[in-house]
PDB file of C-alpha atoms and ligand atoms in Angstrom:
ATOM      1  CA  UNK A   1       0.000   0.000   0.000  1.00  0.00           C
ATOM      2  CA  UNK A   2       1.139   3.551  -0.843  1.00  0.00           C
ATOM      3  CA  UNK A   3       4.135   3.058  -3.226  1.00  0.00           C
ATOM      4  CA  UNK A   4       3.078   5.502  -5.246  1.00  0.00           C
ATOM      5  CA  UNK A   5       5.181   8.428  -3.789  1.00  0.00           C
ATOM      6  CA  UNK A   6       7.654  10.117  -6.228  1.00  0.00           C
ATOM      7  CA  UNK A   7      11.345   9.111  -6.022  1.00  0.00           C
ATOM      8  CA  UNK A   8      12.931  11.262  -3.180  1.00  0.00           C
ATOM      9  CA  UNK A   9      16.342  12.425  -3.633  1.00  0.00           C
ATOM     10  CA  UNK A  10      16.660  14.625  -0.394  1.00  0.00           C
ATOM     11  CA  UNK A  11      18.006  14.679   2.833  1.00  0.00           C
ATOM     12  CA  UNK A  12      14.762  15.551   4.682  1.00  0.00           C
ATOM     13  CA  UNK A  13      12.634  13.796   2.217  1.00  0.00           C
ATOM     14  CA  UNK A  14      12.740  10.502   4.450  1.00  0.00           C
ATOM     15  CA  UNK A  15      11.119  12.280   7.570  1.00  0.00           C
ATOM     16  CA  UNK A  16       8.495  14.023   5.815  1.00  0.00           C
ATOM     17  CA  UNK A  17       7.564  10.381   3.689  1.00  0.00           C
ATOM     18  CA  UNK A  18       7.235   8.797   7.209  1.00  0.00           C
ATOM     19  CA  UNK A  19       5.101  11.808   8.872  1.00  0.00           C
ATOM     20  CA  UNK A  20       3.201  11.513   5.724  1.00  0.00           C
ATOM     21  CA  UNK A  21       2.563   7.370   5.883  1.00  0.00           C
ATOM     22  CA  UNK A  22       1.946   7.911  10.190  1.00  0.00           C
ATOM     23  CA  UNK A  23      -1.402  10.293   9.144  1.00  0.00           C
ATOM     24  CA  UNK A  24      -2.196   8.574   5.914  1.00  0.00           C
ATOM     25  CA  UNK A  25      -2.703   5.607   8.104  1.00  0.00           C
ATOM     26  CA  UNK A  26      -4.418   7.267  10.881  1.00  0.00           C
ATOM     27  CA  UNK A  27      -6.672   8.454   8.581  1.00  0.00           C
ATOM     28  CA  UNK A  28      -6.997   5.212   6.574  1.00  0.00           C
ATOM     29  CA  UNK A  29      -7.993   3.942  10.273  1.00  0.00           C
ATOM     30  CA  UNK A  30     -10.498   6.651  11.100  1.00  0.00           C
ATOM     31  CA  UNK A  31     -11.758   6.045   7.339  1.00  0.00           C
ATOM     32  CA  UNK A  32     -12.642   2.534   7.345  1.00  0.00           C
ATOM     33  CA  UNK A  33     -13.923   2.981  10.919  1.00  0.00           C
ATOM     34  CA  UNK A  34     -16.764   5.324  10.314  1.00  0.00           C
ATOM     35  CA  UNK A  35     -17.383   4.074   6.679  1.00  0.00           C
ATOM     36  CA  UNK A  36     -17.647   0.870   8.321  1.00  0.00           C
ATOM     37  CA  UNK A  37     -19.866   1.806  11.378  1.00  0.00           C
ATOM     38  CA  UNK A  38     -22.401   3.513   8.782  1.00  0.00           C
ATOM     39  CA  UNK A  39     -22.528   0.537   6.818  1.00  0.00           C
ATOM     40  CA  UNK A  40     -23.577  -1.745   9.691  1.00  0.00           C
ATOM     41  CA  UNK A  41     -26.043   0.667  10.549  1.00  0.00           C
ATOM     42  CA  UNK A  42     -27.583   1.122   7.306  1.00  0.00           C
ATOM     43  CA  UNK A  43     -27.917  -2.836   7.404  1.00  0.00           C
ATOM     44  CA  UNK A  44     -28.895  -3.370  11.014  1.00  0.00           C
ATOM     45  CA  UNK A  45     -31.543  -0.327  11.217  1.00  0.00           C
ATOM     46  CA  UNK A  46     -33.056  -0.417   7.532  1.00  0.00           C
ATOM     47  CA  UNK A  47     -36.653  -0.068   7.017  1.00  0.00           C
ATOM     48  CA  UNK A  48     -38.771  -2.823   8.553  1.00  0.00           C
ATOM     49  CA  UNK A  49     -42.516  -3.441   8.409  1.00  0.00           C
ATOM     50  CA  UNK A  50     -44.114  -2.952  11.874  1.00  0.00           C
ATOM     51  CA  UNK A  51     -40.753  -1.484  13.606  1.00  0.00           C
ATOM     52  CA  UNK A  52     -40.906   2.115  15.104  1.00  0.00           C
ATOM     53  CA  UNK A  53     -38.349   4.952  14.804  1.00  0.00           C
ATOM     54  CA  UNK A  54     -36.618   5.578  17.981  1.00  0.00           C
ATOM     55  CA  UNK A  55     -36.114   9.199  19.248  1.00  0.00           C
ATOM     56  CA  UNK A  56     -32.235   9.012  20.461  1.00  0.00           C
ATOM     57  CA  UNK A  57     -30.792  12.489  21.692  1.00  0.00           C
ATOM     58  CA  UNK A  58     -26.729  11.229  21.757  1.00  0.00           C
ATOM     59  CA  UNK A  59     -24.360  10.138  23.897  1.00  0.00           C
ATOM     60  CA  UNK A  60     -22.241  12.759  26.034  1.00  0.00           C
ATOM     61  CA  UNK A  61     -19.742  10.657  26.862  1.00  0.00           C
ATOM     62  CA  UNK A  62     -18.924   9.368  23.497  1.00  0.00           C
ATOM     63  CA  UNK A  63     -19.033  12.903  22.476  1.00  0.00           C
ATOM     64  CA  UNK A  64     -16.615  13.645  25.109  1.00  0.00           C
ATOM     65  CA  UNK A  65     -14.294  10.554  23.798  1.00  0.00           C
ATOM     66  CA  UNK A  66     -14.246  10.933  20.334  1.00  0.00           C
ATOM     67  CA  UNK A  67     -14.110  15.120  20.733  1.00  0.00           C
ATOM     68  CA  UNK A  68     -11.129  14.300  22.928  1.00  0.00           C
ATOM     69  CA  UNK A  69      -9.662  11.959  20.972  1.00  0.00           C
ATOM     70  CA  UNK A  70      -9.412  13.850  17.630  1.00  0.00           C
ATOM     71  CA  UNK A  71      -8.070  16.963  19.623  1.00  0.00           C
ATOM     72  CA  UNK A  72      -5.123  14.599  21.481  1.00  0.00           C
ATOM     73  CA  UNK A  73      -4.128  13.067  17.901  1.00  0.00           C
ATOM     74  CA  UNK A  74      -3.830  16.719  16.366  1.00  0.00           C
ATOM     75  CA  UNK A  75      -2.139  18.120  19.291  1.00  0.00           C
ATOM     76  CA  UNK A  76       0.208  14.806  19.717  1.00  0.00           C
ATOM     77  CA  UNK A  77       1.134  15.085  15.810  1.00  0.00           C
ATOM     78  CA  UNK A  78       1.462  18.711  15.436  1.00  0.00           C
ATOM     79  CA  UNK A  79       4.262  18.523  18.667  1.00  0.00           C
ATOM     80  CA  UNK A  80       6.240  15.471  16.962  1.00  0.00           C
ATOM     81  CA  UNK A  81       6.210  17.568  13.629  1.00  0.00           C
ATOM     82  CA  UNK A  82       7.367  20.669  15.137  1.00  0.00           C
ATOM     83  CA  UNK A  83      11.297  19.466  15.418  1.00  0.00           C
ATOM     84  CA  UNK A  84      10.979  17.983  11.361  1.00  0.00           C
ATOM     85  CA  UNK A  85       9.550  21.818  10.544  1.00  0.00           C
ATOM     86  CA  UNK A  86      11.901  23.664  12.322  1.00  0.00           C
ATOM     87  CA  UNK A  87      14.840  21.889  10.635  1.00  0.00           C
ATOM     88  CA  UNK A  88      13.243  22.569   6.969  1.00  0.00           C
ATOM     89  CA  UNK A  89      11.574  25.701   6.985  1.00  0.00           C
ATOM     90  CA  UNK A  90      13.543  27.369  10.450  1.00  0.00           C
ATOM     91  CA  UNK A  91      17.056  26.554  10.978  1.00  0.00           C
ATOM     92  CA  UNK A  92      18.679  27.440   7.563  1.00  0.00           C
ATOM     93  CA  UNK A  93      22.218  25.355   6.811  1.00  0.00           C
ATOM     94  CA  UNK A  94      24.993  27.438   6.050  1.00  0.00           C
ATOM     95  CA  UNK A  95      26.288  27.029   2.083  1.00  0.00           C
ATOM     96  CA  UNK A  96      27.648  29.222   0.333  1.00  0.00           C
ATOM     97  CA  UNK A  97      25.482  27.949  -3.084  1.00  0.00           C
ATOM     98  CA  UNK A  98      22.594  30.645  -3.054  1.00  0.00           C
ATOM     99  CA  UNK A  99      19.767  30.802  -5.825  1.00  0.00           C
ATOM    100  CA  UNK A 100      17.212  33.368  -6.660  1.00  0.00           C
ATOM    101  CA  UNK A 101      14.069  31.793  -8.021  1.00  0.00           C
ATOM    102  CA  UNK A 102      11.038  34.617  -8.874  1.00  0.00           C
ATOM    103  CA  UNK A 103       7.631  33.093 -10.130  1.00  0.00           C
ATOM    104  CA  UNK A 104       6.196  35.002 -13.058  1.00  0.00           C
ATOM    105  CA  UNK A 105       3.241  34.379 -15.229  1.00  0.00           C
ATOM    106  CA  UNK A 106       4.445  31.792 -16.448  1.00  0.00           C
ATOM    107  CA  UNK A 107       7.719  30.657 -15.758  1.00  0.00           C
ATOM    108  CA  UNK A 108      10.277  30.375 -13.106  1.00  0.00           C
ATOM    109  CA  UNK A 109      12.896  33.338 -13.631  1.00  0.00           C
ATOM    110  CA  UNK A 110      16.206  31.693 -12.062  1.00  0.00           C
ATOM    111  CA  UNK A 111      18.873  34.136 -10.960  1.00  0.00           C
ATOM    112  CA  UNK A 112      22.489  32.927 -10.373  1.00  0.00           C
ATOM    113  CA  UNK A 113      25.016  35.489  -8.343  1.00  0.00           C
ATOM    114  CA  UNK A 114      27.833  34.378 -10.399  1.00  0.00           C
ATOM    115  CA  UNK A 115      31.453  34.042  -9.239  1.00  0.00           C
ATOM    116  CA  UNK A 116      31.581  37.397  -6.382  1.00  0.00           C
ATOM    117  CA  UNK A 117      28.528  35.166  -4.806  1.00  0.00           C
ATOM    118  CA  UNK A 118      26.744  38.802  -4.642  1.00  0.00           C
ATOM    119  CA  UNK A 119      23.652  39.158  -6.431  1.00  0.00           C
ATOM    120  CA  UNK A 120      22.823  42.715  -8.033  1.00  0.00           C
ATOM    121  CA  UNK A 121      26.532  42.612  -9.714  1.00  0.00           C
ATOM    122  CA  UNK A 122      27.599  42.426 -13.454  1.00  0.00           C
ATOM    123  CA  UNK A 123      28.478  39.073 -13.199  1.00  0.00           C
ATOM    124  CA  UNK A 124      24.562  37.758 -12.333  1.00  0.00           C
ATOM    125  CA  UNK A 125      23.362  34.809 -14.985  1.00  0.00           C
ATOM    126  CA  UNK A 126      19.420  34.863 -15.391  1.00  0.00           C
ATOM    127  CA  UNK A 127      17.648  31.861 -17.066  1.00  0.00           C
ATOM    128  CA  UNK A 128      14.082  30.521 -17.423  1.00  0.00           C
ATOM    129  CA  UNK A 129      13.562  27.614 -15.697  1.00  0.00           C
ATOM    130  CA  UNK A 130      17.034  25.946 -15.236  1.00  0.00           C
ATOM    131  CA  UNK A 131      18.415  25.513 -11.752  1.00  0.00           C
ATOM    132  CA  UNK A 132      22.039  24.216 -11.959  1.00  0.00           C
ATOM    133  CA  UNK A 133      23.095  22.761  -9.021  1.00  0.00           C
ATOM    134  CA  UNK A 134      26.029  20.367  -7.375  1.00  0.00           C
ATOM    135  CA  UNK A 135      24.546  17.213  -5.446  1.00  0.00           C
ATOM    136  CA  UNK A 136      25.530  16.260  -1.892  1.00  0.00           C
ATOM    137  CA  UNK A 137      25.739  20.097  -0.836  1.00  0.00           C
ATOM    138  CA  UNK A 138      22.811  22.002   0.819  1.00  0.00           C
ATOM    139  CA  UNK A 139      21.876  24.766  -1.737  1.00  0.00           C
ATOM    140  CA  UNK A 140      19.256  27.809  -0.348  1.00  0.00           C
ATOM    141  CA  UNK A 141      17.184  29.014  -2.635  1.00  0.00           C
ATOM    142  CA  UNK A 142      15.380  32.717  -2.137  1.00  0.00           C
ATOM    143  CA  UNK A 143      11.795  32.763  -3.163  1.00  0.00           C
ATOM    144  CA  UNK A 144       9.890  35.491  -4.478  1.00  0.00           C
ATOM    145  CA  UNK A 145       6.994  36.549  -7.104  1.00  0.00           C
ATOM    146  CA  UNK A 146       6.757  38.958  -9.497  1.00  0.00           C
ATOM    147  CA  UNK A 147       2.810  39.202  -9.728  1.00  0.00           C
ATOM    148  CA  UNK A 148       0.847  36.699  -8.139  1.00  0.00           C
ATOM    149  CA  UNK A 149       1.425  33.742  -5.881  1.00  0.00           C
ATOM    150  CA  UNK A 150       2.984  30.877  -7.315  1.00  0.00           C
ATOM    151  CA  UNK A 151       3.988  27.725  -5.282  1.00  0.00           C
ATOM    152  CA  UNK A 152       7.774  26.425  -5.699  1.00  0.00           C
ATOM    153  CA  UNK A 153       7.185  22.519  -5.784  1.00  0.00           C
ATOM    154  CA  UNK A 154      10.091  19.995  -6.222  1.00  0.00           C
ATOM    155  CA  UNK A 155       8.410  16.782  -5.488  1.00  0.00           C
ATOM    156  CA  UNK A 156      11.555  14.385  -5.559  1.00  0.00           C
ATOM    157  CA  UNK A 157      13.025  16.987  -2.891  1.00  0.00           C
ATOM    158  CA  UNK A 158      10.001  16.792  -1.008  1.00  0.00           C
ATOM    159  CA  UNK A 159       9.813  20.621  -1.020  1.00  0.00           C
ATOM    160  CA  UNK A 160       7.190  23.252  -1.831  1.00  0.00           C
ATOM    161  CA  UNK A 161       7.044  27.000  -0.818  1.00  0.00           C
ATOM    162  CA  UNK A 162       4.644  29.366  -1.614  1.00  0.00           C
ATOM    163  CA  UNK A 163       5.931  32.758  -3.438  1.00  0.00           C
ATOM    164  CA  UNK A 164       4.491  35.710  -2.433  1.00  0.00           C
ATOM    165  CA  UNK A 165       5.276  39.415  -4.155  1.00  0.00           C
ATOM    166  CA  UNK A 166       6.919  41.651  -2.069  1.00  0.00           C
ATOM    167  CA  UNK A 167       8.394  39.201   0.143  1.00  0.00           C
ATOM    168  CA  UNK A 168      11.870  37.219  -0.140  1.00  0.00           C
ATOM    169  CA  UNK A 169      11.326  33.446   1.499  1.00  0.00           C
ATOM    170  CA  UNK A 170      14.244  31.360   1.967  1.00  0.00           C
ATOM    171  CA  UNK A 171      14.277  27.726   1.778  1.00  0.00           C
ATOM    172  CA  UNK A 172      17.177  24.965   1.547  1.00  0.00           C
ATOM    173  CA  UNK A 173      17.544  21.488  -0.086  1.00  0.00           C
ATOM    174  CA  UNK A 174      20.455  18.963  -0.244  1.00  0.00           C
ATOM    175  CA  UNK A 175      19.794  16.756  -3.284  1.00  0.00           C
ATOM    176  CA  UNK A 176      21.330  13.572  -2.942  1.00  0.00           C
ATOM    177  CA  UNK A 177      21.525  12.033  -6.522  1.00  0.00           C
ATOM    178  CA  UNK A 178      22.053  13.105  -9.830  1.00  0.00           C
ATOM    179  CA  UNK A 179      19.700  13.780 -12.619  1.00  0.00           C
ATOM    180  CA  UNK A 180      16.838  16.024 -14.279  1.00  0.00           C
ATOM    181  CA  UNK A 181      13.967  16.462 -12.176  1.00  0.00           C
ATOM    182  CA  UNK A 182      10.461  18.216 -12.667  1.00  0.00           C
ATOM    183  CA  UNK A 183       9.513  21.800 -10.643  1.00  0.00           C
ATOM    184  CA  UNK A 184       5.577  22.369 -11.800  1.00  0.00           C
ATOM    185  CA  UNK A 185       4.081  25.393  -9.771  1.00  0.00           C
ATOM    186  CA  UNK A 186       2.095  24.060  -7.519  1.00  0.00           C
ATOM    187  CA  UNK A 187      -0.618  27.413  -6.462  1.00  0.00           C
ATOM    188  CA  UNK A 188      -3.188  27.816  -9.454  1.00  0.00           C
ATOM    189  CA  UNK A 189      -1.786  31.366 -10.688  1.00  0.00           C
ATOM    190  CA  UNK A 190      -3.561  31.997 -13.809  1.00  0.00           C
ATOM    191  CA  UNK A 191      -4.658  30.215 -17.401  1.00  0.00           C
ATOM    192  CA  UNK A 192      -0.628  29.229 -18.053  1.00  0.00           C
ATOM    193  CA  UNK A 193      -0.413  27.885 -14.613  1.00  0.00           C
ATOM    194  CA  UNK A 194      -0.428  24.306 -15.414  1.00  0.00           C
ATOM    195  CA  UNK A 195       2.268  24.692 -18.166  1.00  0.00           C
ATOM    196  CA  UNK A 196       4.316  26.190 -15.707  1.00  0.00           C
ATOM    197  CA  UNK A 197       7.311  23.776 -15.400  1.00  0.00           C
ATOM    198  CA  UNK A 198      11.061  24.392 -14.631  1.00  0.00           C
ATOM    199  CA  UNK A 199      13.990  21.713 -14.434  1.00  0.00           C
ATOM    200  CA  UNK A 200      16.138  21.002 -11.711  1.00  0.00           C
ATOM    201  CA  UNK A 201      19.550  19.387 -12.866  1.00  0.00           C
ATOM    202  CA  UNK A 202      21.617  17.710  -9.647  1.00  0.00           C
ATOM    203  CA  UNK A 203      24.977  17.651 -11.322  1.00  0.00           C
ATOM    204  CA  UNK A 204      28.257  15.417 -10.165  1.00  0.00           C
ATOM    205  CA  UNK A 205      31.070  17.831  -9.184  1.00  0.00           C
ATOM    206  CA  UNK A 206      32.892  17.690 -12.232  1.00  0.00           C
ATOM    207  CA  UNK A 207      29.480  18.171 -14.161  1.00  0.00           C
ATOM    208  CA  UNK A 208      28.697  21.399 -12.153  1.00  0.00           C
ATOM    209  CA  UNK A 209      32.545  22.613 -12.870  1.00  0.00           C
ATOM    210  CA  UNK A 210      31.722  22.444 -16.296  1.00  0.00           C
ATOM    211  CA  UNK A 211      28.281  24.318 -16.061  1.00  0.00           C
ATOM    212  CA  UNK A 212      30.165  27.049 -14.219  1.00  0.00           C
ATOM    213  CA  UNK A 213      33.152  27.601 -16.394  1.00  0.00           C
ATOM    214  CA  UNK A 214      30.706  27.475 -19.504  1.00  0.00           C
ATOM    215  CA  UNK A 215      28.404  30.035 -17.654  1.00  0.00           C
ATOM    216  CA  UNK A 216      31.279  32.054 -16.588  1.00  0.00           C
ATOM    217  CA  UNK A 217      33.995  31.570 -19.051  1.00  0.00           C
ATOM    218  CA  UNK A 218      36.330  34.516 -17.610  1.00  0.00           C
ATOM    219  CA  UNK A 219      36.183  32.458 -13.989  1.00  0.00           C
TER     220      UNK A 219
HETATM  221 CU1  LIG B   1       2.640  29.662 -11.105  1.00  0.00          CU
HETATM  222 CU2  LIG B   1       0.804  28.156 -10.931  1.00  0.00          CU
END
């Protein structure tokens, strides 16, 4: 059951696939529970010739557990989380490998800070949807909009971030194999919004030399 997750090639991807399978099963528990309960109830009080309705006003104290019960699991799930989300979206890694992404209607404008790592210089590479980057080292990418709000969404790494206008939002991956992977926008943004696809390419060392010297030939 559930194999149908994408292939995850990040560092934090395992954690969030097993919070993901812990409340896919509670739920699949709770599901076949009450599906269940209203099935035997549709059986065991359908119509019958002769019987009488029966005016029932509840049960407080199931109320009480099943109230009580829904509010522990949320509470109990939402405090084992909290570590996972502070170590993705919180505590940033240091790197030195920084990428500006900006969604626009309807691409992903991908800004590189070139070889002074300062961005706002002469030596700044801009691209539509391409990000380059080297695998096994945590890269933080800066997210922003130019218009409306678009959702960053890398399934293999397990990370999506909304993009708002007006406001810079850092996030971080560490990609941990090689190879061409999809980055659809995930926050309906307009009629182009499902055509609105970028590539990530997780390049071997010697791969991501090459990308740089080509992009920076004077380096
Ligand atoms: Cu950008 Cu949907």
């Amino acid at each position: 059951m559930l194999d149908w997750l994408p292939q995850n090639v990040s560092t934090y991807g395992g954690d969030i696939d097993f919070f993901f399978y812990v409340i896919y099963y509670i739920t699949a528990v709770v599901f076949f529970l009450v599906a269940g309960a209203m099935i035997i109830f549709l059986i065991k009080y359908r119509y019958r010739e002769g019987r009488k309705a029966l005016y029932y006003h509840g049960n407080t104290t199931l109320e009480i557990v099943w109230t009580s019960a829904t509010f522990i699991a949320m509470i109990v799930l939402a405090l084992v989380s909290k570590p996972l989300w502070g170590k993705i979206k919180q505590e940033m890694p240091p790197t030195d490998i920084v990428v500006q992404v900006t969604g626009k209607q309807f691409n992903w404008e991908v800004l590189y800070p070139g070889p002074d790592k300062t961005f706002g210089t002469p030596d700044d590479y801009q691209v539509d949807n391409e990000v380059h980057v080297p695998v096994n080292k945590v890269v933080r990418v800066m997210l922003t909009s130019k218009d409306v709000i678009h959702s960053f969404f890398v399934p293999v790494l397990r990370l999506k971030q909304d993009m708002l206008p007006g406001r810079q939002i850092p996030a971080w991956f560490q990609a941990t194999a090689t190879g061409e992977y999809e980055i659809p926008c995930a926050e309906l943004c307009g009629f182009g919004h499902s055509g609105m696809l970028g590539k990530l390419f997780v390049h071997t060392p010697e791969e991501y030399e090459a990308w740089v010297q080509a992009t920076w030939p004077t380096n």
